[in-house]
Short mmCIF file of C-alpha atoms and ligand atoms in Angstrom, two decimals:
data_model
loop_
_atom_site.label_atom_id
_atom_site.label_comp_id
_atom_site.label_asym_id
_atom_site.label_seq_id
_atom_site.Cartn_x
_atom_site.Cartn_y
_atom_site.Cartn_z
CA MET A 1 -12.22 16.12 -17.59
CA SER A 2 -14.82 13.93 -17.20
CA ASP A 3 -16.04 13.67 -13.09
CA GLU A 4 -15.09 10.02 -13.74
CA LYS A 5 -11.55 11.00 -14.22
CA ARG A 6 -11.32 13.02 -11.69
CA ILE A 7 -12.26 10.40 -9.46
CA PRO A 8 -8.54 8.01 -9.02
CA GLN A 9 -8.30 5.03 -10.00
CA HIS A 10 -6.10 3.35 -7.91
CA VAL A 11 -4.50 5.25 -4.42
CA ALA A 12 -1.77 4.01 -2.63
CA ILE A 13 -1.12 4.91 1.38
CA ILE A 14 1.96 4.51 2.82
CA MET A 15 0.56 4.38 6.48
CA ASP A 16 2.93 6.51 8.82
CA GLY A 17 3.36 8.04 12.21
CA ASN A 18 1.68 5.10 14.24
CA GLY A 19 5.10 5.24 16.75
CA ARG A 20 4.19 8.97 17.46
CA TRP A 21 1.12 8.31 17.97
CA ALA A 22 1.37 6.26 20.78
CA GLU A 23 4.28 7.93 21.98
CA GLN A 24 2.08 10.93 22.30
CA ARG A 25 0.42 8.94 24.65
CA GLY A 26 2.50 7.03 26.56
CA LEU A 27 2.28 4.01 25.12
CA GLU A 28 3.71 1.13 23.63
CA ARG A 29 5.00 1.58 19.91
CA TYR A 30 2.55 -1.20 18.98
CA GLU A 31 0.29 0.13 20.61
CA GLY A 32 0.24 2.59 17.74
CA HIS A 33 0.48 0.18 15.17
CA ALA A 34 -2.67 -1.71 16.63
CA ALA A 35 -3.99 1.87 16.33
CA GLY A 36 -3.79 1.55 12.82
CA ILE A 37 -6.03 -1.44 12.09
CA GLU A 38 -9.44 0.74 12.24
CA PRO A 39 -7.85 3.46 10.03
CA ILE A 40 -7.38 0.44 7.09
CA ARG A 41 -11.23 -0.69 7.81
CA ALA A 42 -12.14 2.90 7.41
CA SER A 43 -9.95 3.88 4.11
CA SER A 44 -11.54 0.67 2.41
CA ARG A 45 -14.89 1.65 3.37
CA ALA A 46 -14.18 5.40 1.77
CA ALA A 47 -12.31 3.46 -1.56
CA ILE A 48 -15.08 1.69 -2.02
CA ARG A 49 -17.81 4.27 -1.60
CA HIS A 50 -15.41 6.66 -3.89
CA GLY A 51 -15.78 3.67 -6.38
CA VAL A 52 -11.70 3.10 -6.23
CA ALA A 53 -10.97 0.58 -7.65
CA PHE A 54 -7.22 -0.74 -5.98
CA LEU A 55 -5.99 0.74 -2.84
CA THR A 56 -2.60 -0.13 -1.69
CA LEU A 57 -0.79 0.03 2.05
CA TYR A 58 2.45 -0.19 2.67
CA ALA A 59 2.67 -1.82 5.42
CA PHE A 60 5.77 -3.17 6.06
CA SER A 61 9.10 -2.19 4.31
CA THR A 62 12.28 -4.55 3.65
CA GLU A 63 13.62 -2.04 5.74
CA ASN A 64 11.67 -2.49 8.71
CA TRP A 65 13.46 -5.42 9.82
CA GLY A 66 15.91 -3.35 11.24
CA ARG A 67 13.49 -2.25 14.27
CA PRO A 68 13.71 -3.55 17.91
CA ALA A 69 13.14 -7.48 17.40
CA GLN A 70 9.69 -6.66 19.95
CA GLU A 71 8.25 -4.50 17.44
CA VAL A 72 9.32 -6.15 14.81
CA ASP A 73 7.14 -9.57 16.54
CA ALA A 74 4.55 -7.32 17.74
CA LEU A 75 3.84 -6.83 13.69
CA MET A 76 3.72 -10.15 12.51
CA GLU A 77 1.57 -11.21 14.96
CA LEU A 78 -0.93 -8.14 14.31
CA PHE A 79 -0.96 -9.63 10.65
CA CYS A 80 -1.69 -13.03 11.13
CA GLN A 81 -4.36 -11.75 13.65
CA SER A 82 -6.29 -8.97 11.60
CA VAL A 83 -5.79 -10.69 8.27
CA ILE A 84 -8.05 -13.63 9.81
CA HIS A 85 -10.58 -11.28 11.93
CA GLU A 86 -10.93 -8.99 9.04
CA THR A 87 -11.22 -11.99 6.59
CA PRO A 88 -15.44 -12.06 6.64
CA ASP A 89 -15.90 -8.63 6.56
CA MET A 90 -13.58 -8.56 3.33
CA GLN A 91 -15.05 -10.98 1.85
CA ARG A 92 -19.17 -9.30 2.79
CA GLN A 93 -17.97 -5.97 1.31
CA GLY A 94 -15.76 -7.65 -2.20
CA ILE A 95 -12.83 -6.89 -0.87
CA ARG A 96 -10.22 -9.07 -2.34
CA LEU A 97 -6.48 -9.05 -0.66
CA ARG A 98 -3.11 -9.57 -1.73
CA THR A 99 -0.07 -8.51 -1.07
CA ILE A 100 2.96 -7.62 -2.69
CA GLY A 101 6.68 -7.61 -1.91
CA ASP A 102 9.07 -11.11 -0.73
CA ARG A 103 6.74 -12.58 1.41
CA SER A 104 9.36 -15.57 1.57
CA ARG A 105 10.84 -14.12 4.60
CA PHE A 106 7.50 -14.44 6.20
CA SER A 107 7.31 -17.47 9.29
CA GLU A 108 5.20 -20.41 7.80
CA LYS A 109 2.21 -18.49 10.06
CA VAL A 110 2.11 -15.26 8.74
CA GLN A 111 2.51 -16.51 5.51
CA ALA A 112 -0.24 -19.41 5.92
CA HIS A 113 -2.22 -17.01 7.23
CA LEU A 114 -1.90 -14.23 4.30
CA ALA A 115 -2.49 -17.14 1.91
CA GLN A 116 -5.85 -18.23 3.67
CA ALA A 117 -6.97 -14.67 3.49
CA GLU A 118 -6.63 -14.48 -0.30
CA GLU A 119 -7.85 -17.54 -0.92
CA LEU A 120 -11.05 -16.57 1.42
CA THR A 121 -11.49 -13.11 -0.49
CA ALA A 122 -10.13 -13.76 -4.28
CA GLY A 123 -14.02 -13.44 -5.61
CA GLY A 124 -14.32 -10.04 -4.16
CA ASP A 125 -15.04 -7.79 -7.09
CA LYS A 126 -15.44 -3.87 -5.63
CA LEU A 127 -11.85 -3.21 -4.09
CA THR A 128 -8.43 -4.60 -4.06
CA LEU A 129 -6.96 -4.07 -1.01
CA THR A 130 -3.03 -4.93 -1.79
CA LEU A 131 -1.08 -4.90 1.27
CA ALA A 132 2.65 -4.19 0.84
CA LEU A 133 5.20 -6.83 3.02
CA ASN A 134 8.37 -7.35 2.77
CA TYR A 135 8.17 -4.89 0.22
CA SER A 136 10.81 -2.17 -1.04
CA SER A 137 10.79 -0.62 -4.81
CA ARG A 138 14.47 -1.69 -5.01
CA ASP A 139 13.97 -5.15 -4.13
CA GLU A 140 11.08 -5.45 -6.31
CA ILE A 141 13.15 -4.24 -9.45
CA THR A 142 15.95 -6.24 -8.48
CA ARG A 143 13.71 -9.18 -8.07
CA ALA A 144 12.02 -8.28 -11.74
CA VAL A 145 15.55 -7.65 -13.38
CA ARG A 146 16.56 -11.75 -12.11
CA LYS A 147 13.48 -13.21 -13.59
CA LEU A 148 13.94 -11.23 -16.74
CA ALA A 149 17.91 -11.73 -17.05
CA ALA A 150 17.02 -15.80 -16.31
CA ARG A 151 14.56 -15.78 -18.91
CA ALA A 152 17.22 -14.00 -21.09
CA ALA A 153 20.24 -16.69 -20.22
CA ALA A 154 17.91 -19.70 -20.98
CA GLY A 155 17.08 -17.88 -24.43
CA GLN A 156 13.19 -17.47 -23.42
CA LEU A 157 13.80 -13.32 -24.20
CA ALA A 158 15.50 -11.04 -26.08
CA PRO A 159 17.15 -8.47 -24.69
CA GLU A 160 16.03 -5.80 -27.36
CA ALA A 161 12.63 -7.29 -26.29
CA ILE A 162 12.55 -5.45 -23.13
CA ASP A 163 9.99 -2.99 -23.00
CA GLU A 164 8.45 -0.83 -20.34
CA ALA A 165 5.82 -3.01 -20.74
CA THR A 166 7.74 -6.43 -19.83
CA ILE A 167 9.62 -4.75 -16.97
CA GLY A 168 5.69 -3.88 -15.77
CA ARG A 169 4.24 -7.07 -16.09
CA THR A 170 7.88 -8.38 -14.02
CA LEU A 171 7.32 -6.21 -10.77
CA ASP A 172 4.93 -7.85 -8.42
CA THR A 173 2.20 -5.59 -9.32
CA ALA A 174 1.89 -6.89 -12.66
CA ALA A 175 -1.25 -5.94 -14.75
CA ASP A 176 -2.22 -3.28 -12.18
CA PRO A 177 -3.12 0.57 -12.96
CA ASP A 178 -0.67 2.34 -11.99
CA PRO A 179 -1.21 4.32 -8.88
CA ASP A 180 -3.00 8.15 -9.31
CA LEU A 181 -2.60 9.00 -6.31
CA VAL A 182 -0.35 8.91 -3.59
CA ILE A 183 -0.57 9.82 -0.14
CA ARG A 184 1.90 9.41 3.00
CA THR A 185 0.00 10.72 6.53
CA SER A 186 2.08 12.31 9.35
CA GLY A 187 3.74 15.11 7.19
CA GLU A 188 6.78 12.89 6.29
CA ARG A 189 6.84 14.34 2.50
CA ARG A 190 9.60 11.41 1.13
CA LEU A 191 8.42 8.09 -0.36
CA SER A 192 10.87 5.55 1.95
CA ASN A 193 11.06 3.43 -1.32
CA PHE A 194 7.93 2.86 -2.17
CA LEU A 195 6.17 2.23 -5.68
CA LEU A 196 9.33 4.35 -7.26
CA TRP A 197 8.39 2.56 -10.86
CA GLN A 198 4.34 2.57 -10.57
CA ALA A 199 4.08 6.33 -8.75
CA SER A 200 5.98 7.92 -11.61
CA TYR A 201 3.17 10.37 -12.50
CA ALA A 202 1.37 9.91 -9.21
CA GLU A 203 -0.16 12.78 -7.37
CA LEU A 204 0.86 13.41 -3.90
CA TRP A 205 -0.43 14.14 -0.64
CA PHE A 206 0.93 14.14 2.59
CA PRO A 207 -1.44 15.24 5.12
CA GLU A 208 -0.49 15.68 8.67
CA VAL A 209 -2.64 13.72 10.56
CA LEU A 210 -0.94 10.19 12.28
CA TRP A 211 -2.03 7.38 10.85
CA PRO A 212 -4.39 6.17 13.59
CA ASP A 213 -6.24 8.65 13.37
CA PHE A 214 -6.47 8.85 9.68
CA THR A 215 -10.12 8.51 9.03
CA GLU A 216 -13.17 8.37 5.81
CA GLU A 217 -13.59 12.15 6.05
CA GLU A 218 -9.35 12.28 5.83
CA PHE A 219 -9.71 10.06 2.49
CA ASP A 220 -12.51 12.63 1.21
CA ARG A 221 -10.11 15.61 1.55
CA ALA A 222 -7.70 13.55 -0.34
CA MET A 223 -10.27 12.39 -3.05
CA GLU A 224 -10.91 16.28 -2.97
CA GLU A 225 -7.74 17.24 -3.25
CA TYR A 226 -7.02 15.03 -5.97
CA ALA A 227 -9.82 16.20 -7.86
CA ARG A 228 -8.29 19.72 -8.34
CA ARG A 229 -5.00 18.93 -9.51
CA GLU A 230 -4.26 19.15 -12.88
CA ARG A 231 -2.40 15.95 -14.23
CA ARG A 232 -0.44 16.54 -17.32
CA PHE A 233 1.78 13.63 -18.37
CA GLY A 234 4.91 15.51 -19.87
CA LEU A 235 2.19 17.36 -22.34
CA VAL A 236 1.02 20.32 -23.08
CA LYS A 237 -2.72 21.15 -21.74
C1 IPE B 301 4.42 3.35 10.69
O1 IPE B 301 4.25 3.84 11.66
C2 IPE B 301 4.38 1.78 10.71
C3 IPE B 301 5.27 1.00 9.90
C4 IPE B 301 6.28 1.68 9.36
C5 IPE B 301 5.61 -0.66 9.98
P1 IPE B 301 5.37 3.93 12.06
O2 IPE B 301 6.04 2.85 13.06
O3 IPE B 301 6.79 4.37 11.34
O4 IPE B 301 5.39 5.40 12.96
P2 IPE B 301 6.84 6.73 12.97
O5 IPE B 301 6.98 7.23 12.12
O6 IPE B 301 7.53 6.14 14.10
O7 IPE B 301 5.94 7.75 13.59
C1 IPE B 302 7.64 3.80 5.08
O1 IPE B 302 7.96 4.20 6.78
C2 IPE B 302 7.11 1.70 5.46
C3 IPE B 302 5.91 1.96 5.92
C4 IPE B 302 5.02 2.85 6.25
C5 IPE B 302 5.26 0.57 6.69
P1 IPE B 302 9.05 4.35 7.34
O2 IPE B 302 8.66 5.13 8.74
O3 IPE B 302 9.06 3.50 7.65
O4 IPE B 302 10.19 5.12 7.16
P2 IPE B 302 11.14 6.10 7.42
O5 IPE B 302 12.05 5.40 8.03
O6 IPE B 302 10.51 6.79 7.85
O7 IPE B 302 11.83 7.18 5.79
MG1 MG B 303 7.54 5.84 10.13
#
């Protein structure tokens, strides 16, 4: 395998452990979320340094709406503030910001801030940074099935013409390459409804570190671990 192959093209991270990080310090949970911004900067820098082209971060699941209103409100405020605050830096670094997930459930303000940051960073060609917001795989797949069914019902799509590529293109991730590596911090070993279709053959890495403590060095360690993995895709090697 060439060295180039040993660098994942797409890394996806389930940023977990903010609440525990805050609790360990006697802080409010939202302070853990606020402390989770710096590791996003660090991961983006490290991704660019390693030549990773796509970084997808699970920031808010469809299930997270069930958390206390105070925590959900704090997260919404944090999304607004950080996307605007980080935009100049993202522009400087060549980061293109995008989101996956159903944004329609967010307030007009959150939607407007996200749209503005996306527009201002659209020219970024070093890293596509995708935030999964109000995202879950089952919701994404359900919305995709609905779209395909509507096209079939309208006579624009023959059912037998639906193949894996059709489904892939209809998901929020559309033409993105599948993640090669999925990292979940905080020692939890589950996917929690994240990229279930896309991560079919992804390598999985579950470091113990809580998300607010995730550093560029942690990202480097994940890259080293990935380089050691042997991917087979069902074949004999
Ligand atoms: C991840 O940290 C951030 C979000 C889900 C928004 P958590 O808030 O889940 O942190 P823990 O798992 O309670 O420690
Ligand atoms: C997954 O973390 C969602 C995000 C990181 C945004 P959770 O903390 O919500 O997942 P569970 O509840 O532990 O599975
Ligand atoms: Mg959690």
